[in-house]
mmCIF file of C-alpha atoms and ligand atoms in Angstrom:
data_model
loop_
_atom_site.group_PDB
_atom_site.id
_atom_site.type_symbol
_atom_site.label_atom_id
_atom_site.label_comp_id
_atom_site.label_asym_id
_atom_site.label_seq_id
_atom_site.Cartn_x
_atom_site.Cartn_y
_atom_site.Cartn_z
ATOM 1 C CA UNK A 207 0.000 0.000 0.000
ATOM 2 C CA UNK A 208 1.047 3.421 -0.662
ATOM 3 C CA UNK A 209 2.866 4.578 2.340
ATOM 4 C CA UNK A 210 2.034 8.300 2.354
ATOM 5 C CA UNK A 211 -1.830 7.277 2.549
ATOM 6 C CA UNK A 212 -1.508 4.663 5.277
ATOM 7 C CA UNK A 213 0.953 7.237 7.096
ATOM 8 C CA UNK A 214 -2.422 9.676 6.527
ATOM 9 C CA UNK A 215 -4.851 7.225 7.566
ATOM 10 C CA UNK A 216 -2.903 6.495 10.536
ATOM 11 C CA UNK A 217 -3.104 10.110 11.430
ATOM 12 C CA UNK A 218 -6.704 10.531 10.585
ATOM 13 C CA UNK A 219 -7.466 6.988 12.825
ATOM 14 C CA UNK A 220 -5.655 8.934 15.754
ATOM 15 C CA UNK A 221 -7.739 12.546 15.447
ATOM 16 C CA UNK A 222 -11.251 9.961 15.557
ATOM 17 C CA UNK A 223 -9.618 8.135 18.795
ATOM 18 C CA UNK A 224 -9.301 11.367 20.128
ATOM 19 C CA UNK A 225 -12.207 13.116 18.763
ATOM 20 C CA UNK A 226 -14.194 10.033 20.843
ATOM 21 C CA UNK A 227 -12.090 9.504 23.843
ATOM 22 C CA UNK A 228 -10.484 12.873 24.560
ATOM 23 C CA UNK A 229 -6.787 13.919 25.099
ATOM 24 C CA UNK A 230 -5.029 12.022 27.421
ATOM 25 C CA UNK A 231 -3.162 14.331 30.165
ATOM 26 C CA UNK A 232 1.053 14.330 29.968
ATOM 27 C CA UNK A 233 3.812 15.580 31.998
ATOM 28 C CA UNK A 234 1.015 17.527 34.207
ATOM 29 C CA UNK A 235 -0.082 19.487 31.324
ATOM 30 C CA UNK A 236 -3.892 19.660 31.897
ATOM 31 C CA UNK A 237 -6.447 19.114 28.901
ATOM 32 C CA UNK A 238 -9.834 21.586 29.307
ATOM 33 C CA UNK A 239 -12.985 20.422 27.963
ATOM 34 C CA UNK A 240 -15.242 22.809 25.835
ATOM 35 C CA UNK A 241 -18.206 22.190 24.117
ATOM 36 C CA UNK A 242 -17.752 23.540 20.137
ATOM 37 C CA UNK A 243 -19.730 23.811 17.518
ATOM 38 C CA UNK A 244 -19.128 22.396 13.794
ATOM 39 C CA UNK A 245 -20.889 24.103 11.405
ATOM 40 C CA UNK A 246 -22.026 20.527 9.499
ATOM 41 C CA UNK A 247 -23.101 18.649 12.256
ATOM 42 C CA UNK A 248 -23.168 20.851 15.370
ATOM 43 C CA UNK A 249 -22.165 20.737 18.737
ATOM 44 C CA UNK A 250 -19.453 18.438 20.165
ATOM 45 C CA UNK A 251 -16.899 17.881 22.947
ATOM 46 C CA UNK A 252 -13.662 19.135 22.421
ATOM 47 C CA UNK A 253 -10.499 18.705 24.166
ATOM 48 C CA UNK A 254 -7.733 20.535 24.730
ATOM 49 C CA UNK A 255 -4.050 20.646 25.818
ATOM 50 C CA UNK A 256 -1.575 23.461 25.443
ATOM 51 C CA UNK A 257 2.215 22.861 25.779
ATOM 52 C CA UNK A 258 4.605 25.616 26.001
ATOM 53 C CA UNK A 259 7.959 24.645 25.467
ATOM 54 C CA UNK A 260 10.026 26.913 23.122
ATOM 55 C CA UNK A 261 6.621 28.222 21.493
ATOM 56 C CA UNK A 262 3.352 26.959 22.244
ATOM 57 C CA UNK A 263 1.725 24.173 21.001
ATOM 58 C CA UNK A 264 -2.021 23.600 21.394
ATOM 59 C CA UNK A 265 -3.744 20.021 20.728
ATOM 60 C CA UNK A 266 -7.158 20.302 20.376
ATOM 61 C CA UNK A 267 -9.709 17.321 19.426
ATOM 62 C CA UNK A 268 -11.980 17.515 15.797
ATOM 63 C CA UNK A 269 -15.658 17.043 15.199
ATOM 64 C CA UNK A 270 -15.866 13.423 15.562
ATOM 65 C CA UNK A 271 -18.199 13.203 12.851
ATOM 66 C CA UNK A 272 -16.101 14.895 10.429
ATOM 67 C CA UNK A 273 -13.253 12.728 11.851
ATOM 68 C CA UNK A 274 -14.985 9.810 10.521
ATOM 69 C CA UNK A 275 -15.790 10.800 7.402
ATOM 70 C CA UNK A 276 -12.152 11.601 6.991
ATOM 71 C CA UNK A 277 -11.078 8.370 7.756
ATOM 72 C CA UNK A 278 -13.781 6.837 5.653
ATOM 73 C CA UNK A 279 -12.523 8.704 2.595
ATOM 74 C CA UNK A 280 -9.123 7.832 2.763
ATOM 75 C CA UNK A 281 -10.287 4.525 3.238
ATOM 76 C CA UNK A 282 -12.104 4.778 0.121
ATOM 77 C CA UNK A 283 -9.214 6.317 -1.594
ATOM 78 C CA UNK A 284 -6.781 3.398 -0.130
ATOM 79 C CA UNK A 285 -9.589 0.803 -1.998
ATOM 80 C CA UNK A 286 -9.862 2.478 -5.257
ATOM 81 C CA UNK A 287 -6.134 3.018 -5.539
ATOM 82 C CA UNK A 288 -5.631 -1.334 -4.865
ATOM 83 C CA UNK A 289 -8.523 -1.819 -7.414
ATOM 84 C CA UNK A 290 -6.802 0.015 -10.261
ATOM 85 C CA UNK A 291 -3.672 -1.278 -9.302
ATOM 86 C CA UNK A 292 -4.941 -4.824 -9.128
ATOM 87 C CA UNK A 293 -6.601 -4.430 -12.843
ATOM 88 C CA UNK A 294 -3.285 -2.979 -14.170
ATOM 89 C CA UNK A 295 -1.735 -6.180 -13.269
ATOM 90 C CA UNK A 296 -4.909 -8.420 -14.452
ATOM 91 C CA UNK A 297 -4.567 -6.702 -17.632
ATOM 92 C CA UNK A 298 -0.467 -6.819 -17.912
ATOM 93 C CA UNK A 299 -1.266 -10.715 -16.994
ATOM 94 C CA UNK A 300 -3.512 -11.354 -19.693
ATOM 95 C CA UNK A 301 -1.087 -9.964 -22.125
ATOM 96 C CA UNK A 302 1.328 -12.186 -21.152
ATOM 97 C CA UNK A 303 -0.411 -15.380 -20.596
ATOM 98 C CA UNK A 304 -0.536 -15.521 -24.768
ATOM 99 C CA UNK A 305 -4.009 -16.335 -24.904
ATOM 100 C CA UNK A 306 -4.721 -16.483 -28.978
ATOM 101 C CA UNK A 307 -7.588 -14.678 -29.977
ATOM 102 C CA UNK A 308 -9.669 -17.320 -30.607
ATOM 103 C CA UNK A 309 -9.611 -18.053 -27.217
ATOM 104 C CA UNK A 310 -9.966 -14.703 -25.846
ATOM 105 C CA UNK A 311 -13.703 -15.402 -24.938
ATOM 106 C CA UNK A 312 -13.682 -19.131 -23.803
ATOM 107 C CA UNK A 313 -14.962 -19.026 -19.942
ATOM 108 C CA UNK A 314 -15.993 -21.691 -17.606
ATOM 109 C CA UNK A 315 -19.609 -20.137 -17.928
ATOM 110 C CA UNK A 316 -19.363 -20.443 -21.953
ATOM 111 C CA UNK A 317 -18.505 -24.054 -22.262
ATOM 112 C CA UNK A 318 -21.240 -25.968 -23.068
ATOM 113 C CA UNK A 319 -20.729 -29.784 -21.964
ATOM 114 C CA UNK A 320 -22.567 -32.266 -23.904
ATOM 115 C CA UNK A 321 -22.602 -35.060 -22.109
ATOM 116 C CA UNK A 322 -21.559 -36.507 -19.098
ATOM 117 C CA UNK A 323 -17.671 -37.023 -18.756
ATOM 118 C CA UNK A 324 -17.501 -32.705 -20.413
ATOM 119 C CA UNK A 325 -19.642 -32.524 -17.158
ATOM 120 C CA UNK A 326 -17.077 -33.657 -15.602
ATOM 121 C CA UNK A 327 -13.906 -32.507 -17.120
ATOM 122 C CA UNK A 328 -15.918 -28.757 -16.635
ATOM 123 C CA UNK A 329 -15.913 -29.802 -12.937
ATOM 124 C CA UNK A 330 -12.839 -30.863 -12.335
ATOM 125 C CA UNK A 331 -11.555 -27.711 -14.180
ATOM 126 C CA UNK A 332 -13.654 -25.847 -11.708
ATOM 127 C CA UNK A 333 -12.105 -27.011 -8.873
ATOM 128 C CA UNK A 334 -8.336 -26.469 -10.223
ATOM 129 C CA UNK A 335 -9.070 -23.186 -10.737
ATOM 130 C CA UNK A 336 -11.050 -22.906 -7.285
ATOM 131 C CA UNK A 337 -8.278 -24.629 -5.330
ATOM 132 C CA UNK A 338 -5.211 -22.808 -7.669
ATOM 133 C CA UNK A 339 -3.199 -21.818 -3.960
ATOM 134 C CA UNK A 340 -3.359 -25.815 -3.036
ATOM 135 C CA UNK A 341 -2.024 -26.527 -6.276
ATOM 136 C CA UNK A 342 0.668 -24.554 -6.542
ATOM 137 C CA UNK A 343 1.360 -24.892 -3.363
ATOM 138 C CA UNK A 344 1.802 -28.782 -4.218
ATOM 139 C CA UNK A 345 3.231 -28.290 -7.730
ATOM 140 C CA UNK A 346 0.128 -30.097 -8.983
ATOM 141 C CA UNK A 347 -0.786 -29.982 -12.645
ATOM 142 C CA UNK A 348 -2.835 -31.858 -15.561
ATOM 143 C CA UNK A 349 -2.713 -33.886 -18.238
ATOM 144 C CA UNK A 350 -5.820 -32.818 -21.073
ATOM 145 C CA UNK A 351 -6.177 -35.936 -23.796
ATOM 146 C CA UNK A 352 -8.416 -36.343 -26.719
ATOM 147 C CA UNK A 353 -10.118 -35.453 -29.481
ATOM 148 C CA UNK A 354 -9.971 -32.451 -31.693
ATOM 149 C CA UNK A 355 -12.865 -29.785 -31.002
ATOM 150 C CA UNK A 356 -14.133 -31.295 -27.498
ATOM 151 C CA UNK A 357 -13.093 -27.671 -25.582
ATOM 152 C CA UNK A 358 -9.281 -28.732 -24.298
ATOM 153 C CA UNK A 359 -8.581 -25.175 -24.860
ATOM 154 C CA UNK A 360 -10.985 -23.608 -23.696
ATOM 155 C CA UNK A 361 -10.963 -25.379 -20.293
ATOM 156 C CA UNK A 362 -7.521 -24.301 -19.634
ATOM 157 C CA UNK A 363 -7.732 -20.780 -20.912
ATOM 158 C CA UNK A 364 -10.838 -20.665 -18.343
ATOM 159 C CA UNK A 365 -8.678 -22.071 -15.624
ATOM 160 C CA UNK A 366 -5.935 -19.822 -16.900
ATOM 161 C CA UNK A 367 -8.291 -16.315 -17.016
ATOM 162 C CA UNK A 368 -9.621 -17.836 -13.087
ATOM 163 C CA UNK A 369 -6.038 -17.497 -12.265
ATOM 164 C CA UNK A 370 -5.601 -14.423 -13.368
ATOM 165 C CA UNK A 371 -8.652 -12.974 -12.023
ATOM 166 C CA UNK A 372 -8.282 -14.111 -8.575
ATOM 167 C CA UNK A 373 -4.833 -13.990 -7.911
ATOM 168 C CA UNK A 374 -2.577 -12.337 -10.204
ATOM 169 C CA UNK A 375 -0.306 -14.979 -11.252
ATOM 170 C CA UNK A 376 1.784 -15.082 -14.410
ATOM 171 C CA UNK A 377 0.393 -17.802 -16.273
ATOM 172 C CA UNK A 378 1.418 -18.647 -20.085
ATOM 173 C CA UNK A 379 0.262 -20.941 -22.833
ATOM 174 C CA UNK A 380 2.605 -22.160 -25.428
ATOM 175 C CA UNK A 381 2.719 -25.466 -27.560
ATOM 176 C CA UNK A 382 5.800 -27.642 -28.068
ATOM 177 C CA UNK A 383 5.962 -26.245 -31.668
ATOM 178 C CA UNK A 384 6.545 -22.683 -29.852
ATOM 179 C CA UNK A 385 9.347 -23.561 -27.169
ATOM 180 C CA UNK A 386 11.477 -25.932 -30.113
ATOM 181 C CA UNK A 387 10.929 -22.445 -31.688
ATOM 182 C CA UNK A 388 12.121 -20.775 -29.401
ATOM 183 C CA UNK A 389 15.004 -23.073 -28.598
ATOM 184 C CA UNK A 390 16.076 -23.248 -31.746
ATOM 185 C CA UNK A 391 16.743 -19.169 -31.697
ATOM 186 C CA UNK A 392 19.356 -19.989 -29.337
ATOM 187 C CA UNK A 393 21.554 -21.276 -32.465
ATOM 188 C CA UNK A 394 21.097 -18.376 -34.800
ATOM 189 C CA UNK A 395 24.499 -16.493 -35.024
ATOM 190 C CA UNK A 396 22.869 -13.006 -33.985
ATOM 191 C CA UNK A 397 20.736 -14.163 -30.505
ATOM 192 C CA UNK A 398 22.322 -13.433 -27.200
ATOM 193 C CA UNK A 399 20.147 -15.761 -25.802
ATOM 194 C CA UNK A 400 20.859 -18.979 -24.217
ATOM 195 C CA UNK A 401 19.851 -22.835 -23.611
ATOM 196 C CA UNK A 402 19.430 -22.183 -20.130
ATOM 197 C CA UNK A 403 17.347 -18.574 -20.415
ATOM 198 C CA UNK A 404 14.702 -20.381 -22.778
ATOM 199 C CA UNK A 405 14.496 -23.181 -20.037
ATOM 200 C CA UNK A 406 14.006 -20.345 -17.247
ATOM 201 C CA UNK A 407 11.509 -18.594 -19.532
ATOM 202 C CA UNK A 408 9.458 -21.315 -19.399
ATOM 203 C CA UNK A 409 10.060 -22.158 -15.512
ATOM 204 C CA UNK A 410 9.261 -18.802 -14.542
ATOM 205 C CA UNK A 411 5.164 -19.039 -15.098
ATOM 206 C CA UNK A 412 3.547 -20.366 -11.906
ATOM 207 C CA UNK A 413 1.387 -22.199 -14.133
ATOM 208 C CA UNK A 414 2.422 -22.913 -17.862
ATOM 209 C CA UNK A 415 -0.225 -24.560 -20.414
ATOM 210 C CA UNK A 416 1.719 -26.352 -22.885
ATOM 211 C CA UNK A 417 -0.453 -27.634 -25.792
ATOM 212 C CA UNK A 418 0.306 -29.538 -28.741
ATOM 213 C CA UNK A 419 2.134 -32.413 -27.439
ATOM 214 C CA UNK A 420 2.584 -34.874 -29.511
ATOM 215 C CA UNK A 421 4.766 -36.733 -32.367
ATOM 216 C CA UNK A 422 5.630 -33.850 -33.820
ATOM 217 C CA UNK A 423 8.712 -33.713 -31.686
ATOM 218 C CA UNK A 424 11.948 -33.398 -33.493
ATOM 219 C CA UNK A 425 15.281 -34.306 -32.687
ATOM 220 C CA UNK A 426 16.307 -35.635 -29.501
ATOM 221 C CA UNK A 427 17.643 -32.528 -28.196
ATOM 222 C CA UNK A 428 14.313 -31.007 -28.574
ATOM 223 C CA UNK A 429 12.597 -33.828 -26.560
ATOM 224 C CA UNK A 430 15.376 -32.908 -24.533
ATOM 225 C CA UNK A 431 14.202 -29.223 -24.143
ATOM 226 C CA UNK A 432 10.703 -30.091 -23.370
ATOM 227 C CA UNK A 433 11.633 -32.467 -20.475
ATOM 228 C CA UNK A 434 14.212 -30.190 -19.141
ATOM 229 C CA UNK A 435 11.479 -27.583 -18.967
ATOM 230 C CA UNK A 436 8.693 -29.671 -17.626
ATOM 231 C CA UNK A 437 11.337 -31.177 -15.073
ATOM 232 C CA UNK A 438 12.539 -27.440 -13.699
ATOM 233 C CA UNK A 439 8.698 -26.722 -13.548
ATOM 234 C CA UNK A 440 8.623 -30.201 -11.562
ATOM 235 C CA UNK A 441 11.451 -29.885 -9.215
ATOM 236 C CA UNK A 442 10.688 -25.935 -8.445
ATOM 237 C CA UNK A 443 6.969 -27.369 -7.815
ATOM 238 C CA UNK A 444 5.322 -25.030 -10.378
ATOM 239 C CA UNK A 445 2.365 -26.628 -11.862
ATOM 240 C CA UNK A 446 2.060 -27.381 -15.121
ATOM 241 C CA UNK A 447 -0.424 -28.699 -17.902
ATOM 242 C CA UNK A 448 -0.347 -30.938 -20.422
ATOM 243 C CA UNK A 449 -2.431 -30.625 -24.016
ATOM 244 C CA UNK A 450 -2.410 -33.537 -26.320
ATOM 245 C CA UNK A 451 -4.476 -34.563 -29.322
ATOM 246 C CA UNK A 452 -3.132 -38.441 -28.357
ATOM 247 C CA UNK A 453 -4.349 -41.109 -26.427
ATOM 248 C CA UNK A 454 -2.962 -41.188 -22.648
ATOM 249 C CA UNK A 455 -1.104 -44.197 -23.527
ATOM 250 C CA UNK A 456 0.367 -42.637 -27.101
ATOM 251 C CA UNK A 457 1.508 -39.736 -24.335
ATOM 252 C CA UNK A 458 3.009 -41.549 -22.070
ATOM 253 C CA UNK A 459 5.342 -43.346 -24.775
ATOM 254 C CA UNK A 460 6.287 -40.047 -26.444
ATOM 255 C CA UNK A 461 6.691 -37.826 -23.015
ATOM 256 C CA UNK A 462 7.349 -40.941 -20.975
ATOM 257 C CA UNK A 463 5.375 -42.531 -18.296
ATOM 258 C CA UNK A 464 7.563 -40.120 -15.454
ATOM 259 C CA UNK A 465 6.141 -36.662 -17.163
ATOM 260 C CA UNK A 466 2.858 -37.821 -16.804
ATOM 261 C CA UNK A 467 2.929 -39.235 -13.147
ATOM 262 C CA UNK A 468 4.877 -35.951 -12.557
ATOM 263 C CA UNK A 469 2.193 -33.657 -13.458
ATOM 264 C CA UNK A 470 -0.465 -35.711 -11.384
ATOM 265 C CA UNK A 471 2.026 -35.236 -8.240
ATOM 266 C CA UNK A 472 0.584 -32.810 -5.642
ATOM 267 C CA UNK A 473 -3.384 -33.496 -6.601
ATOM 268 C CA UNK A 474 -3.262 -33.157 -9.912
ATOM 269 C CA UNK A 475 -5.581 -34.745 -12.483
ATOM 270 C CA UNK A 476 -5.729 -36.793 -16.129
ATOM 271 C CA UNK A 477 -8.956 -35.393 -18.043
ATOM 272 C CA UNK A 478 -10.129 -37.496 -21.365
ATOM 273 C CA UNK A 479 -12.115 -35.700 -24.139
ATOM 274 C CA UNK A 480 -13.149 -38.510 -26.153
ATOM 275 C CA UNK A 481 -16.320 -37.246 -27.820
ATOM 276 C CA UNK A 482 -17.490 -35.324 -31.034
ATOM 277 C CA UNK A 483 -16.229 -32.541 -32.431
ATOM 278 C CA UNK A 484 -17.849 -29.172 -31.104
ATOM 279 C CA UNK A 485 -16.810 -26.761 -34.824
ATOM 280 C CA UNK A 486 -19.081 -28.514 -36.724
HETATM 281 N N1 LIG B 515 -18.465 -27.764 -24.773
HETATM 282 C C1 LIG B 515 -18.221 -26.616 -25.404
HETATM 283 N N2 LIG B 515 -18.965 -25.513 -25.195
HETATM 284 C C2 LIG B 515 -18.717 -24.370 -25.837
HETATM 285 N N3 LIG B 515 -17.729 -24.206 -26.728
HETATM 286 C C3 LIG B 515 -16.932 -25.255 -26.977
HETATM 287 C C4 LIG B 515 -17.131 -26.507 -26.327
HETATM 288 N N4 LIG B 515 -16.188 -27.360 -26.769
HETATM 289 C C5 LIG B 515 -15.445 -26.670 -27.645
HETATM 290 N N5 LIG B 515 -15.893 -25.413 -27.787
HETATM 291 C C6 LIG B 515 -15.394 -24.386 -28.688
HETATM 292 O O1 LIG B 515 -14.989 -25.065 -29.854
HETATM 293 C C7 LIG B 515 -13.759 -24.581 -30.342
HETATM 294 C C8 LIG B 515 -12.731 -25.693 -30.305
HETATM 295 O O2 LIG B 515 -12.430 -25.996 -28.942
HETATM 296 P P1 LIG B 515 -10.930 -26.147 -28.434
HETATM 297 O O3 LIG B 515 -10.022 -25.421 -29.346
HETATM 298 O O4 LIG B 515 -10.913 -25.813 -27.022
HETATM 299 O O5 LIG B 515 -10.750 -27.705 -28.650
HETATM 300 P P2 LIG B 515 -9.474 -28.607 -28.471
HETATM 301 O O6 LIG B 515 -9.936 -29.794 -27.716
HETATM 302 O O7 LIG B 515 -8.367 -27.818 -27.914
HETATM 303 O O8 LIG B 515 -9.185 -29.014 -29.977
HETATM 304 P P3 LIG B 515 -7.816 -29.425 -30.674
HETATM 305 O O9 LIG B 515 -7.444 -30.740 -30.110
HETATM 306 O O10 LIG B 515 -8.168 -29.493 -32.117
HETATM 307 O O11 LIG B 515 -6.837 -28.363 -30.366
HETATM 308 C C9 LIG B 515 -13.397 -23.418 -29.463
HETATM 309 O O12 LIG B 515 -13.826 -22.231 -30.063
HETATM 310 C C10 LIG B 515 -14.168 -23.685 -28.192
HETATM 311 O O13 LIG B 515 -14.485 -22.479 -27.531
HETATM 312 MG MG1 LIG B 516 -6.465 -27.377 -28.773
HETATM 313 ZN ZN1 LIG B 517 -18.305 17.867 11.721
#
């Protein structure tokens, strides 16, 4: 908080003690009691002590009415001033989470389950995104398999956008395709950046949504990446979740079995979407 406004709150919270309880007597200096008049809300009690040291300096209590309306304000003006600040930072967030713009709209209220295990995989998603401190607290993450078009995507840009919302946490979404990408900058001849900075570019989100996983992966080195990214993630207990178009089992040979127990440590969850297309 901004610590010229708590200093003035402070000082306001002491003038409405003292506006209530009068002026406490010190050294022997007497306090006098007068009845005054304030021209908004009329008479009231006021107390007052004098010192006289090198000059004089006189204490006297407010209106306590008007004492607590100041405090009140700057109260107010304490909230509003978190509020803005707070939707700075949601918007900065969503900016870099690298939500595409197809996603931009997909909510937990805007996904429309059509049968019984969407149910589900909604609720479940629900609940990540509800219990987001436990998780990250345990590292836990998710594993989302199935078919094309059943709302993988949009389920973890909700849980994502939750995240955001309520808590402020950097959260990203990338795809394999994007971090080999990425990676693979690290060769060109005119990049000053390194192995290790793309590995702690994608450690540094407290939750990272990596979709596409799949065969696609290249050369070993670039499985390589991948792992060494989801293990920092694992090891620094940052939660992390899985996309894949595969079946689990196709996963587990391509990431290995040890990814996917590894995202499932610390509560989290496998979710299968094995139903129709929803863009038709
Ligand atoms: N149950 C649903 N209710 C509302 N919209 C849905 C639902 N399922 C999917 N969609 C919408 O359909 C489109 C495709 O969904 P999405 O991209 O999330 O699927 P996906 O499982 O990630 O597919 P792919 O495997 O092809 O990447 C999106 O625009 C998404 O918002
Ligand atoms: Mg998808
Ligand atoms: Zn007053």
């Amino acid at each position: 908080m901004d610590s010229g406004l708590s200093k003035t709150l402070e000082r306001a919270e002491t003038d409405l003690t003292n506006s209530i309880n009068g002026l406490k007597e010190i050294d022997g200096l007497s306090v006098t009691e007068t009845i005054a008049n304030c021209q908004l809300h009329g008479e009231y009690k006021k107390w007052s002590r004098k010192i006289t040291m090198m000059a004089t300096i006189k204490t006297e209590t407010i209106c306590p009415v008007c004492a607590k309306e100041k405090v009140d304000q700057i109260k107010q003006q304490i909230a509003d001033k978190k509020a803005k600040t707070k939707e700075l930072e949601i918007t900065k967030l969503l900016s870099w989470a690298e939500i595409p713009k197809r996603f931009e709209l997909c909510t937990f209220d805007n996904y429309l389950p059509g049968n019984k295990s969407a149910e589900r995989n909604l609720r479940i998603c629900k609940a990540y995104a509800e219990k987001w401190e436990d998780r990250l607290k345990n590292g836990g993450g998710m594993v989302m398999v199935g078919l094309p078009g059943t709302g993988k995507n949009h389920l973890a840009v909700s849980i994502m956008k939750e995240i955001i919302k309520n808590h402020q946490h950097y959260v990203l979404l990338t795809s394999v395709n994007k971090i080999i990408r990425e990676y693979r900058s690290t060769w060109s001849k005119d990049t000053t950046k390194s192995e290790s900075e793309v590995i702690a570019e994608f450690s540094s989100p407290e939750l990272l949504v990596i979709d596409e996983v799949g065969v696609q992966y290249g050369s070993d080195s670039e499985r390589l990446i991948i792992f060494e990214i989801i293990n920092t993630r694992y090891e620094e207990m940052r939660p992390t979740i899985l996309i894949s178009n595969e079946t689990r089992e196709q996963l587990a040979e391509i990431v290995g079995e040890r990814v996917i127990d590894r995202m499932k440590d610390g509560g989290g969850c496998e979710l299968v979407f094995d139903w129709e297309s929803y863009r038709k």
